[in-house]
Amino acid sequence: MGVPGGGCSVVWFRRDLRVEDNPALAAGMRAGAVVAVFVWAPEEEGHYFPGRVSRWWLKHSLSHLDGSLRSLGTPLLTKRSTDSVSSLLEVIKLTGAAQLFFNHLYDPISLVRDHRVKEVLTAEGVSVRSFNADLLYEPWEMLDQEGQPFTTFSGFWDRCLSMPYDPEAPLLPPKRIFPGDVSRCNPDTLVFEDESEKGSNALLARAWSPGWSNADKALTTFLNGPLIEYSKNRRKADSATTSFLSPHLHFGEVSVRKVFHLVRIKQVLWANEGNKAGEESVNLFLKSIGLREYSRYISFNHPYSHERPLLGHLKYFPWVVDEGYFKAWRQGRTGYPLVDAGMRELWATGWLHDRIRVVVSSFFVKVLQLPWRWGMKYFWDTLLDADLESDALGWQYISGTLPDGREFDRLDNPQDALKEKIEGYKFDPNGEYVRRWLPELARLPTEWIHHPWNAPESVLQAAGIELGSNYPLPIVEIDSAKARLEEALTQMWQLEGASQTAIENGMEEGLGDSSESIPIAFPPDTNMEMDTEPIRNNPPHATIRRYEDQMVPSMTSSFIRVEDEETSVDLRSSGDDNRAEVPSNVNTAEEPRREPHGHTIFQTDRTNDAFPQFNFARVRRNSEDSTAESSSTTRRERDGGVVPVWSPSNSTYSDQYRGEDNGIGTSSSYLARRPQAHQLFN
DNA sequence: GCTACATTCTA
DNA sequence: AGAATGTAG
């Protein structure tokens, strides 16, 4: 029902690269002619410039979208920019548009940027409206009985599933779009990969097909196939039984509401058939969708959750700042087969099964005790479905820095693999996964495949393995990791207590936000250097620790900064910036397997410092400040354009950091056991 | 049917 | 670690 000649509006595409169930696009069409725009301004992301594979995906997704839009009547106008706001303004001026529509994003940078978009454009007389296209429910709709945000996933998710109103039903794709006049706009050609990356990226197309209609196909395939056995198969590290939707979801190629809706239909169907396993599968799958929702929720309520633990005491954990460990982990040379296989797969394919993500990340945090943000950043750089909010949630969960995450002092990883029943044998009982990604261990019998260090010399010899040269000995022994972890925890509590005391004694700023502790730098460049010398076992050097508070760059309210303000540990081995070579010693040739993907927990994020403070109380509905149609809104005002209000004056990053650490209150038994450790903030 | 022990899962 | 669920006897 678009009216040519009516107003022209700009629809700003971001991570909502689809034409179906796209509220901003639908609103633009309702308003008349549409100018569809995508602005590529990666500098605004600061540290989180998208990684190679992620950019590869984006490139294809955009061209797919452009094709769809063209066939509907209008092209996708692309702009290269370092400042989204001014680019939008320019497009609006050149097209004579009177309105701007876009869909919400919830990462910290977008929250600030989008708020500014509204401010600036509204001041210019442009009517701006934004919509929910990414979530079942907006974060500000989800509050507990007391009207407070939830602090645990289960509380949150239970509520999502029992809301008095359903998530909006998906919108149908448009039949035709009336094009706005873009003749005065100069589209920019966007460059997403450099020459050196093309080769590595070529492999990706074999396994993945970006683009909204492909996302839709993936969804259908999953619904009609693997979903029903999702529960049963979820442990298998190697099988293609996940939905493979995560990258599609990250870029908004498919609407979660549609996913939710269709999955529920299946659920009802199976419930009627009494298919218990099917129902269970649906619940599990939905839960993973819920985690994604929750990651946005957390990000919205705690915009610094990608860089600071939600549980404040972790600030005092003495992380091991060891480049050697970090590198060994990246290269898949830790000496723990399952971990190494995972890291090789990640590098080679940009994807990992969720279970393996858990294995490699908890190894990273608990055994290596490296700062979790480093791991998160590496995931950001290498994962096809890298997603700031999800990855932050995943790493915080693993790190034990969430009220309902795994407890920090629990070390439950590969070692147990030793005692059978361990991760290794649990996720990869026959060692197939390890053999695929660690060809050097391929000939080792299953009995030893997950713990070659225990294998008799004769067996190793027969398998052609020489530990320490062929394949590394464990970089850290589990036992020493355990001891080290305990020591570190003791230290952490001591420091915590000391700072607590300092505060009580009036030394307000007793804690060392930036004072006494040296912030841990952002991870050094994380390039794969497969050809370097074999990792030595048990590095001789003493362990260096730094107290957390991995401060990262800051984003001023005005925007993105790009410089680092963290003291860099400076260990770079910069010259070798060979981002992505697929490790040559990996069995990539294998069967044309599909790389999986799943919903995962993980993803990454960025940093900032002057942190925006979102004030729930101030949230208001857009209907008040913008266009018509507010009145026509139905009950939940679907597109209601509710927008978070950011009030810079409210508080600054450091204020809140000091004051209350922002985190989520502590409530876990973990903390209960350490009474001296804080009480909730709030 | 019930207790005692074992296994599984936890966002 | 602790809850929950499952199994053997």
XYZ file of C-alpha atoms (C1' of nucleotides) in Angstrom:
702
model
C 0.000 0.000 0.000
C 2.905 2.286 -0.528
C 1.916 5.444 -2.191
C 4.208 6.719 -4.838
C 4.390 10.382 -4.519
C 3.719 10.154 -0.830
C 6.721 10.934 1.246
C 9.992 9.270 0.625
C 11.677 7.577 3.484
C 15.047 6.098 4.156
C 15.246 2.591 5.528
C 18.554 2.044 7.191
C 19.666 -1.573 7.088
C 22.163 -2.858 9.581
C 22.022 -6.313 11.059
C 18.586 -6.935 9.671
C 19.528 -7.971 6.192
C 16.218 -9.375 5.104
C 13.081 -8.244 3.398
C 10.762 -10.568 5.213
C 9.489 -9.613 8.627
C 11.426 -6.419 8.583
C 9.408 -3.822 10.466
C 11.531 -0.867 9.418
C 11.187 -1.771 5.789
C 7.478 -2.353 6.197
C 7.087 1.037 7.800
C 9.022 2.665 5.005
C 6.765 1.044 2.463
C 3.692 2.146 4.268
C 4.985 5.652 4.239
C 5.562 5.710 0.498
C 8.697 5.448 -1.572
C 11.698 3.788 -0.053
C 15.396 4.427 -0.187
C 17.228 1.462 1.269
C 20.657 2.220 2.669
C 23.520 0.329 4.183
C 26.335 2.286 5.740
C 29.650 0.557 6.229
C 31.483 2.325 9.003
C 33.626 -0.273 10.718
C 35.810 2.311 12.369
C 32.896 3.011 14.598
C 33.299 -0.425 16.040
C 36.615 0.362 17.607
C 38.402 -2.814 18.556
C 35.685 -4.832 17.096
C 36.360 -4.362 13.489
C 34.720 -7.438 12.055
C 36.940 -10.390 11.394
C 37.748 -11.803 8.017
C 35.064 -14.440 7.836
C 32.454 -12.169 9.259
C 33.186 -9.589 6.602
C 33.024 -12.286 4.001
C 29.563 -13.134 5.173
C 28.454 -9.564 5.265
C 29.634 -8.974 1.757
C 27.562 -11.808 0.401
C 24.596 -11.103 2.531
C 24.482 -7.551 1.295
C 24.711 -8.488 -2.287
C 21.952 -10.984 -1.771
C 19.812 -8.345 -0.169
C 20.572 -5.904 -2.919
C 19.401 -8.440 -5.452
C 16.160 -8.978 -3.603
C 15.484 -5.316 -3.172
C 16.173 -4.639 -6.801
C 13.745 -7.242 -7.886
C 11.209 -5.625 -5.634
C 11.834 -2.267 -7.156
C 14.648 -0.463 -5.418
C 18.383 -0.988 -5.041
C 20.354 -1.040 -1.842
C 22.355 2.125 -1.638
C 25.720 1.488 -0.032
C 27.844 4.111 1.659
C 31.347 3.893 3.071
C 31.705 6.119 6.036
C 33.442 6.825 9.270
C 30.378 8.449 10.668
C 27.049 6.793 10.117
C 25.070 9.730 11.293
C 26.420 12.186 8.818
C 26.166 9.694 6.002
C 22.535 9.137 6.783
C 21.922 12.807 6.926
C 23.537 13.214 3.581
C 21.411 10.525 2.008
C 18.305 11.998 3.522
C 19.115 15.400 2.124
C 19.950 14.101 -1.311
C 16.822 12.040 -1.597
C 14.516 14.530 -0.019
C 13.382 11.938 2.468
C 11.385 13.087 5.418
C 11.660 9.987 7.499
C 14.190 7.475 8.658
C 13.331 3.971 9.769
C 15.586 1.367 11.244
C 15.502 -1.653 13.500
C 17.009 -1.805 16.949
C 20.394 -3.130 17.884
C 21.533 -3.644 21.434
C 25.267 -3.665 21.472
C 26.814 -0.783 23.372
C 28.074 1.080 20.391
C 24.812 0.888 18.540
C 22.878 2.027 21.544
C 24.862 5.192 21.704
C 25.094 5.716 17.999
C 21.429 5.140 17.390
C 20.486 7.451 20.119
C 22.544 10.117 18.496
C 20.972 9.403 15.161
C 17.626 10.161 16.640
C 18.826 13.294 18.263
C 20.636 14.697 15.320
C 18.101 13.815 12.697
C 15.143 14.862 14.711
C 16.815 18.205 15.184
C 17.104 18.364 11.431
C 13.410 17.922 11.088
C 13.562 14.303 10.074
C 11.095 11.972 11.595
C 12.896 8.964 12.984
C 11.334 5.723 14.021
C 12.881 2.499 15.099
C 11.528 -0.960 15.613
C 12.088 -4.282 17.186
C 13.145 -6.784 14.594
C 15.732 -8.739 16.489
C 14.037 -9.997 19.598
C 10.947 -11.716 20.819
C 10.493 -8.973 23.378
C 12.323 -5.745 23.912
C 14.649 -5.749 26.902
C 12.656 -3.108 28.664
C 9.549 -5.218 28.504
C 11.142 -7.902 30.583
C 11.039 -7.140 34.257
C 10.545 -9.277 37.294
C 7.845 -8.930 39.896
C 9.512 -5.994 41.487
C 9.875 -4.292 38.207
C 13.592 -4.966 38.139
C 15.546 -6.500 35.307
C 16.188 -10.192 35.673
C 19.602 -11.258 36.769
C 19.436 -14.871 35.805
C 18.745 -16.491 32.550
C 16.151 -18.870 33.812
C 14.119 -16.113 35.364
C 14.328 -14.189 32.180
C 13.486 -17.089 29.956
C 10.596 -18.310 32.043
C 9.154 -14.883 31.748
C 9.648 -14.788 28.008
C 7.739 -18.000 27.691
C 4.929 -16.833 29.855
C 4.402 -13.294 28.742
C 0.790 -12.246 28.597
C 1.148 -11.501 24.939
C 2.939 -13.426 22.237
C 5.847 -12.135 20.251
C 4.653 -10.398 17.160
C 3.755 -12.614 14.295
C 6.231 -12.324 11.448
C 5.411 -9.912 8.651
C 5.164 -11.171 5.124
C 7.718 -10.138 2.571
C 6.717 -7.208 0.398
C 5.539 -7.733 -3.140
C 6.797 -4.516 -4.505
C 8.665 -1.523 -3.235
C 8.278 1.948 -4.634
C 11.725 3.323 -5.117
C 12.779 6.662 -3.793
C 14.924 8.853 -5.958
C 18.555 8.006 -5.413
C 19.838 9.579 -8.570
C 21.697 12.249 -6.661
C 23.325 9.809 -4.308
C 26.631 8.330 -5.084
C 26.807 4.769 -4.022
C 30.172 3.655 -2.683
C 31.601 0.348 -3.550
C 32.207 -1.432 -0.313
C 35.324 -3.444 0.102
C 35.103 -6.227 2.621
C 38.154 -8.283 1.966
C 41.623 -7.672 0.746
C 43.512 -9.739 -1.724
C 45.227 -11.784 0.886
C 41.949 -12.814 2.356
C 40.272 -13.939 -0.776
C 42.024 -17.242 -0.966
C 41.049 -18.279 2.498
C 37.551 -17.055 2.016
C 37.079 -19.079 -1.096
C 36.608 -22.157 1.005
C 33.794 -20.668 2.937
C 31.386 -20.675 0.081
C 31.571 -24.403 -0.031
C 29.894 -24.702 3.282
C 27.823 -21.594 3.687
C 25.347 -19.516 1.784
C 24.780 -16.099 3.232
C 21.637 -14.202 2.408
C 18.142 -14.046 3.750
C 16.543 -16.531 1.439
C 19.293 -19.012 2.144
C 18.720 -18.396 5.803
C 15.150 -19.261 5.225
C 16.121 -22.470 3.538
C 18.436 -23.339 6.372
C 15.592 -22.818 8.757
C 13.265 -25.030 6.807
C 15.870 -27.711 6.534
C 16.437 -27.632 10.224
C 12.776 -27.674 11.113
C 12.105 -30.652 8.928
C 15.210 -32.518 9.841
C 17.617 -32.174 12.719
C 15.283 -30.338 15.055
C 13.439 -33.383 16.201
C 16.645 -35.037 17.260
C 18.276 -31.918 18.525
C 18.143 -33.109 22.066
C 19.629 -36.442 21.320
C 22.433 -35.149 19.186
C 23.396 -32.094 20.999
C 26.465 -33.614 22.518
C 28.144 -34.669 19.371
C 30.918 -32.327 18.567
C 31.213 -33.413 15.069
C 27.822 -33.952 13.656
C 25.835 -31.606 11.559
C 22.836 -31.619 13.764
C 22.639 -28.035 14.775
C 20.525 -25.462 13.054
C 23.381 -23.701 11.354
C 21.427 -20.543 11.848
C 23.776 -18.520 14.000
C 25.454 -16.447 11.314
C 22.136 -15.910 9.631
C 20.671 -14.737 12.874
C 23.608 -12.519 13.613
C 23.057 -10.583 10.442
C 19.350 -10.631 10.817
C 18.829 -12.641 7.683
C 16.094 -14.494 9.368
C 13.784 -13.191 11.989
C 13.906 -14.822 15.395
C 10.215 -14.378 15.622
C 9.735 -16.441 12.568
C 12.044 -19.063 13.947
C 10.217 -19.032 17.229
C 6.865 -19.174 15.589
C 7.643 -22.083 13.325
C 9.414 -24.026 16.005
C 6.432 -23.692 18.250
C 4.202 -25.054 15.581
C 6.372 -28.120 15.506
C 6.205 -28.307 19.215
C 2.458 -28.367 19.242
C 2.457 -30.944 16.540
C 4.812 -33.231 18.397
C 3.088 -32.666 21.653
C -0.115 -33.874 20.092
C 1.618 -36.927 18.824
C 3.010 -37.563 22.222
C 6.497 -37.264 20.851
C 8.346 -36.587 24.016
C 11.788 -36.395 22.494
C 10.567 -33.965 19.891
C 9.144 -31.692 22.505
C 12.270 -31.861 24.527
C 14.279 -30.985 21.471
C 12.140 -27.976 20.849
C 12.592 -26.785 24.387
C 16.304 -27.112 24.129
C 16.518 -25.391 20.833
C 14.296 -22.609 22.009
C 16.506 -22.217 24.984
C 19.430 -21.514 22.755
C 17.331 -18.899 21.042
C 16.552 -17.624 24.506
C 20.216 -17.283 25.294
C 20.633 -15.130 22.297
C 17.762 -12.998 23.507
C 19.301 -12.867 26.915
C 22.609 -11.709 25.516
C 20.887 -8.634 24.126
C 19.106 -8.195 27.378
C 22.346 -8.254 29.296
C 24.010 -5.947 26.868
C 21.196 -3.479 27.150
C 21.147 -3.554 30.912
C 24.894 -3.764 31.323
C 26.451 -2.185 28.293
C 29.938 -2.952 29.455
C 29.366 -6.640 29.849
C 31.687 -7.374 27.006
C 34.594 -6.038 28.901
C 33.862 -6.297 32.537
C 32.695 -9.224 34.560
C 29.184 -8.852 35.794
C 30.244 -10.117 39.139
C 32.498 -7.465 40.491
C 34.944 -9.483 42.498
C 36.356 -11.032 39.383
C 37.965 -7.728 38.851
C 40.549 -8.897 41.287
C 41.361 -12.144 39.672
C 45.013 -12.300 38.767
C 44.919 -13.384 35.200
C 47.910 -14.969 33.658
C 49.188 -12.679 31.022
C 51.104 -15.031 28.879
C 51.448 -14.578 25.204
C 52.920 -17.977 24.786
C 49.880 -19.661 26.226
C 47.626 -17.478 24.202
C 49.416 -18.343 21.042
C 49.493 -22.018 21.781
C 45.789 -21.952 22.342
C 45.148 -20.118 19.120
C 47.285 -22.493 17.171
C 45.813 -25.560 18.658
C 49.032 -26.622 20.294
C 48.118 -26.938 23.910
C 48.710 -30.634 24.064
C 45.083 -31.364 24.830
C 43.662 -33.012 21.753
C 40.074 -31.935 22.046
C 41.033 -28.352 22.673
C 43.525 -28.379 19.867
C 41.142 -29.981 17.435
C 38.599 -27.324 18.228
C 41.031 -24.501 17.754
C 42.160 -25.891 14.443
C 38.627 -26.243 13.268
C 37.859 -22.717 14.333
C 40.751 -21.360 12.411
C 40.073 -23.403 9.348
C 36.355 -22.960 9.128
C 35.234 -20.101 11.308
C 32.836 -22.336 13.093
C 32.673 -24.513 16.147
C 29.975 -26.559 17.734
C 28.730 -24.962 20.875
C 30.039 -27.783 23.010
C 33.495 -27.328 21.678
C 33.296 -23.616 22.280
C 32.635 -24.449 25.866
C 35.586 -26.790 25.974
C 38.115 -24.444 24.448
C 36.941 -21.409 26.311
C 36.810 -22.973 29.699
C 40.237 -24.427 29.095
C 41.340 -20.919 28.268
C 39.935 -19.413 31.399
C 40.336 -22.133 33.961
C 43.422 -23.981 32.911
C 45.401 -21.342 31.146
C 43.847 -18.587 33.224
C 44.276 -16.127 30.462
C 42.080 -13.053 30.562
C 38.773 -14.014 29.096
C 38.554 -10.938 27.008
C 41.462 -12.135 24.973
C 39.664 -15.291 24.153
C 36.554 -13.397 23.351
C 38.417 -11.129 21.021
C 39.928 -14.067 19.242
C 36.501 -15.529 18.774
C 35.402 -12.220 17.426
C 38.162 -12.277 14.883
C 37.663 -15.800 13.730
C 34.061 -16.834 14.140
C 31.702 -16.689 11.254
C 28.883 -15.967 13.614
C 30.856 -13.588 15.804
C 28.362 -11.625 17.789
C 29.334 -9.265 20.497
C 26.445 -9.792 22.820
C 26.287 -13.540 22.537
C 30.006 -13.968 22.875
C 30.168 -11.741 25.879
C 27.470 -13.769 27.517
C 29.182 -17.004 26.608
C 32.549 -15.992 27.965
C 31.096 -14.560 31.089
C 29.193 -17.713 31.604
C 32.274 -19.812 31.212
C 34.338 -17.498 33.297
C 31.929 -17.733 36.140
C 31.287 -14.041 36.185
C 27.532 -14.264 35.919
C 25.284 -14.846 38.857
C 24.069 -18.009 37.275
C 27.117 -19.047 35.358
C 29.474 -21.820 36.218
C 31.207 -21.102 39.350
C 34.580 -19.693 38.876
C 36.375 -22.101 41.076
C 35.103 -25.074 39.267
C 37.562 -26.644 36.995
C 35.896 -29.355 35.113
C 37.582 -29.907 31.906
C 39.669 -32.036 29.707
C 41.506 -33.645 32.474
C 38.524 -35.585 33.444
C 38.717 -36.841 30.002
C 41.376 -38.893 31.489
C 39.117 -40.656 33.814
C 36.864 -41.653 31.051
C 33.621 -39.958 31.151
C 35.337 -36.830 30.374
C 34.633 -34.216 27.943
C 36.864 -35.753 25.429
C 35.176 -39.056 25.356
C 31.847 -37.552 25.987
C 31.809 -35.278 23.017
C 33.995 -37.322 20.810
C 33.808 -40.879 22.000
C 35.561 -42.400 19.069
C 38.097 -39.730 18.559
C 36.847 -38.971 15.093
C 36.732 -35.298 15.690
C 40.259 -35.212 16.989
C 41.525 -37.293 14.122
C 39.943 -35.044 11.592
C 41.520 -31.909 12.915
C 44.728 -33.302 14.310
C 46.045 -35.542 11.604
C 49.216 -36.010 13.556
C 47.251 -38.021 16.074
C 45.200 -39.898 13.546
C 46.905 -43.178 14.106
C 46.595 -43.174 17.811
C 44.130 -45.704 19.167
C 40.939 -44.307 20.580
C 41.948 -45.364 24.000
C 44.692 -42.772 24.045
C 43.409 -40.249 21.611
C 42.276 -37.793 24.248
C 45.265 -38.149 26.497
C 48.310 -39.100 24.483
C 50.608 -38.158 27.320
C 49.516 -41.326 29.077
C 50.084 -43.568 26.155
C 52.876 -46.124 26.319
C 55.891 -45.208 24.322
C 55.409 -48.145 22.043
C 51.939 -47.049 21.155
C 53.098 -43.563 20.406
C 55.852 -44.855 18.302
C 53.559 -47.054 16.321
C 51.338 -44.065 15.753
C 54.248 -42.000 14.617
C 53.957 -39.571 17.433
C 56.746 -38.006 19.318
C 55.363 -35.893 22.056
C 57.086 -32.612 22.344
C 57.981 -32.443 18.728
C 55.234 -33.960 16.686
C 52.531 -32.997 18.994
C 53.027 -30.986 22.156
C 52.989 -32.279 25.658
C 50.346 -30.605 27.750
C 51.206 -26.980 28.016
C 49.950 -26.945 31.567
C 49.304 -29.945 33.729
C 45.848 -30.112 35.076
C 47.073 -30.571 38.577
C 49.215 -27.518 38.512
C 46.416 -25.609 36.890
C 44.228 -26.584 39.760
C 46.735 -25.481 42.313
C 47.371 -22.281 40.491
C 43.697 -21.586 40.257
C 43.231 -21.978 43.943
C 46.089 -19.731 44.694
C 44.735 -17.120 42.345
C 41.319 -17.309 43.888
C 42.732 -16.825 47.318
C 44.514 -13.799 46.086
C 41.420 -12.509 44.462
C 39.424 -12.712 47.634
C 42.154 -11.078 49.570
C 42.299 -8.172 47.239
C 38.604 -7.976 47.189
C 38.496 -7.873 50.922
C 41.234 -5.324 51.090
C 39.503 -3.008 48.766
C 36.314 -3.512 50.622
C 38.055 -2.511 53.781
C 39.591 0.456 52.130
C 36.218 1.610 51.091
C 34.792 1.184 54.477
C 37.596 3.192 55.881
C 36.555 6.043 53.832
C 38.977 5.639 51.083
C 36.214 5.889 48.672
C 38.169 5.010 45.711
C 40.070 2.380 47.429
C 39.783 -0.025 44.680
C 42.073 0.079 41.940
C 40.072 0.742 39.011
C 42.848 2.149 37.220
C 45.029 3.102 40.040
C 46.617 0.146 41.582
C 46.113 -2.338 38.952
C 47.569 -2.320 35.594
C 44.859 -2.807 33.129
C 45.284 -5.778 31.011
C 45.790 -4.786 27.513
C 43.627 -5.860 24.750
C 44.896 -9.005 23.219
C 47.867 -8.693 21.006
C 47.262 -9.355 17.424
C 45.838 -12.697 17.078
C 47.176 -14.092 13.984
C 47.648 -17.602 13.293
C 51.193 -18.526 12.937
C 51.045 -22.096 12.143
C 54.551 -22.359 11.112
C 56.232 -21.281 14.220
C 58.283 -23.568 16.265
C 56.540 -26.109 18.285
C 55.372 -24.951 21.548
C 57.579 -25.934 24.335
C 56.060 -27.809 27.086
C 55.811 -26.101 30.317
C 57.255 -22.805 29.499
C 60.013 -22.015 31.858
C 59.159 -18.462 32.520
C 57.426 -17.475 35.617
C 53.816 -16.769 35.472
C 52.988 -13.185 35.121
C 49.771 -12.022 36.462
C 47.853 -8.889 36.120
C 44.868 -7.812 37.959
C 41.931 -7.748 35.823
C 39.943 -4.885 34.892
C 40.789 -5.364 31.454
C 39.954 -1.899 30.515
C 39.614 -1.312 26.963
C 39.224 1.628 24.869
C 36.595 3.966 25.483
C 33.814 5.307 23.559
C 32.974 8.784 24.351
C 29.487 9.797 24.338
C 30.224 11.603 21.268
C 31.423 8.472 19.739
C 33.736 6.040 18.984
C 37.183 6.457 19.621
C 39.535 4.398 18.023
C 42.727 4.690 19.843
C 43.610 2.234 22.426
C 44.037 3.447 25.710
C 45.117 0.401 27.177
C 48.589 -0.121 27.952
C 49.608 -2.557 25.525
C 51.453 -5.470 26.715
C 53.207 -5.166 23.588
C 54.186 -8.394 22.540
C 53.330 -8.328 19.194
C 54.841 -10.224 16.586
C 53.393 -7.941 14.226
C 54.999 -8.458 10.981
C 53.056 -11.536 10.397
C 49.684 -10.331 9.777
C 48.687 -13.168 7.761
C 45.200 -13.374 8.838
C 43.779 -16.340 7.511
C 45.578 -19.157 6.131
C 43.992 -22.410 6.610
C 46.465 -24.490 8.438
C 48.011 -26.717 5.941
C 48.209 -29.717 8.094
C 44.572 -30.141 8.533
C 42.278 -32.501 6.827
C 40.190 -29.942 5.180
C 39.924 -32.045 2.194
C 37.730 -34.444 3.968
C 34.325 -35.093 2.865
C 32.482 -32.102 1.674
C 31.108 -31.571 4.968
C 29.007 -28.756 5.860
C 30.340 -26.638 8.458
C 28.031 -26.405 11.180
C 27.062 -23.580 13.081
C 24.800 -23.329 15.820
C 23.501 -20.938 18.051
C 25.923 -20.406 20.362
C 26.791 -18.927 23.122
C 29.584 -17.136 22.036
C 30.325 -14.027 20.422
C 32.100 -10.959 21.094
C 32.050 -7.376 21.657
C 33.674 -4.103 21.899
C 34.594 -1.608 24.353
C 34.032 1.734 25.565
C 34.417 3.816 28.388
C 32.242 6.651 28.907
C 29.490 4.340 29.214
C 26.036 5.170 28.406
C 23.693 4.597 31.105
C 20.364 3.325 30.228
C 17.694 4.444 32.364
C 14.645 2.375 32.321
C 12.558 4.919 33.897
C 13.158 7.179 31.056
C 12.311 4.829 28.385
C 9.433 6.058 26.484
C 7.501 5.094 23.557
C 8.211 6.466 20.351
C 4.689 7.100 19.640
C 5.064 10.221 21.559
C 7.840 11.637 19.664
C 7.269 10.630 16.229
C 5.058 10.108 13.453
C 1.609 9.208 13.054
C 0.530 5.776 13.353
C 1.114 5.740 16.946
C -2.521 5.688 17.457
C -3.056 2.876 15.144
C -0.712 0.811 17.076
C -2.171 -2.259 18.400
C -1.716 -3.489 21.815
C 1.979 -4.002 21.925
C 2.721 -1.385 19.407
C 4.825 -3.581 17.514
C 6.812 -1.155 15.793
C 6.320 1.123 18.448
C 9.656 2.565 18.168
C 10.367 2.359 21.768
C 13.808 3.557 22.169
C 16.163 3.388 24.979
C 16.957 6.737 26.293
C 20.477 7.413 26.977
C 21.310 10.110 29.366
C 24.931 10.948 29.399
C 24.568 13.105 32.362
C 23.310 10.316 34.405
C 26.491 8.868 35.206
C 29.772 8.313 33.736
C 31.485 5.148 33.232
C 33.856 5.628 36.014
C 31.262 6.766 38.414
C 29.332 3.748 38.105
C 32.292 1.600 37.880
C 33.580 2.726 41.183
C 30.390 3.072 42.866
C 28.867 -0.122 42.212
C 30.619 -1.928 39.723
C 27.576 -2.112 37.807
C 27.396 -5.724 37.942
C 24.578 -7.880 38.616
C 23.978 -8.608 42.149
C 25.503 -11.628 43.513
C 23.312 -14.319 44.632
C 24.928 -17.495 43.745
C 25.834 -20.013 46.256
C 29.323 -19.277 45.278
C 29.128 -15.918 46.825
C 27.104 -17.124 49.648
C 30.080 -19.106 50.595
C 32.136 -16.002 50.710
C 30.185 -13.729 52.820
C 32.803 -11.146 52.878
C 32.303 -10.620 49.267
C 29.925 -8.040 48.297
C 26.403 -7.568 48.325
C 24.410 -6.703 45.448
C 24.632 -3.543 43.841
C 21.490 -1.954 42.785
C 6.805 -49.544 45.752
C 10.838 -47.768 48.021
C 15.573 -46.843 49.320
C 20.454 -46.325 47.983
C 23.366 -45.304 44.770
C 24.671 -43.509 40.077
C 24.507 -40.516 36.398
C 23.421 -36.224 34.256
C 22.947 -31.399 34.041
C 23.462 -26.797 35.292
C 23.370 -20.385 31.068
C 28.917 -28.589 44.211
C 24.182 -29.661 44.313
C 19.711 -30.732 42.296
C 17.392 -33.697 39.641
C 16.657 -37.684 37.461
C 17.478 -42.502 36.647
C 18.565 -47.397 37.989
C 19.396 -51.520 40.578
C 18.003 -54.309 44.029
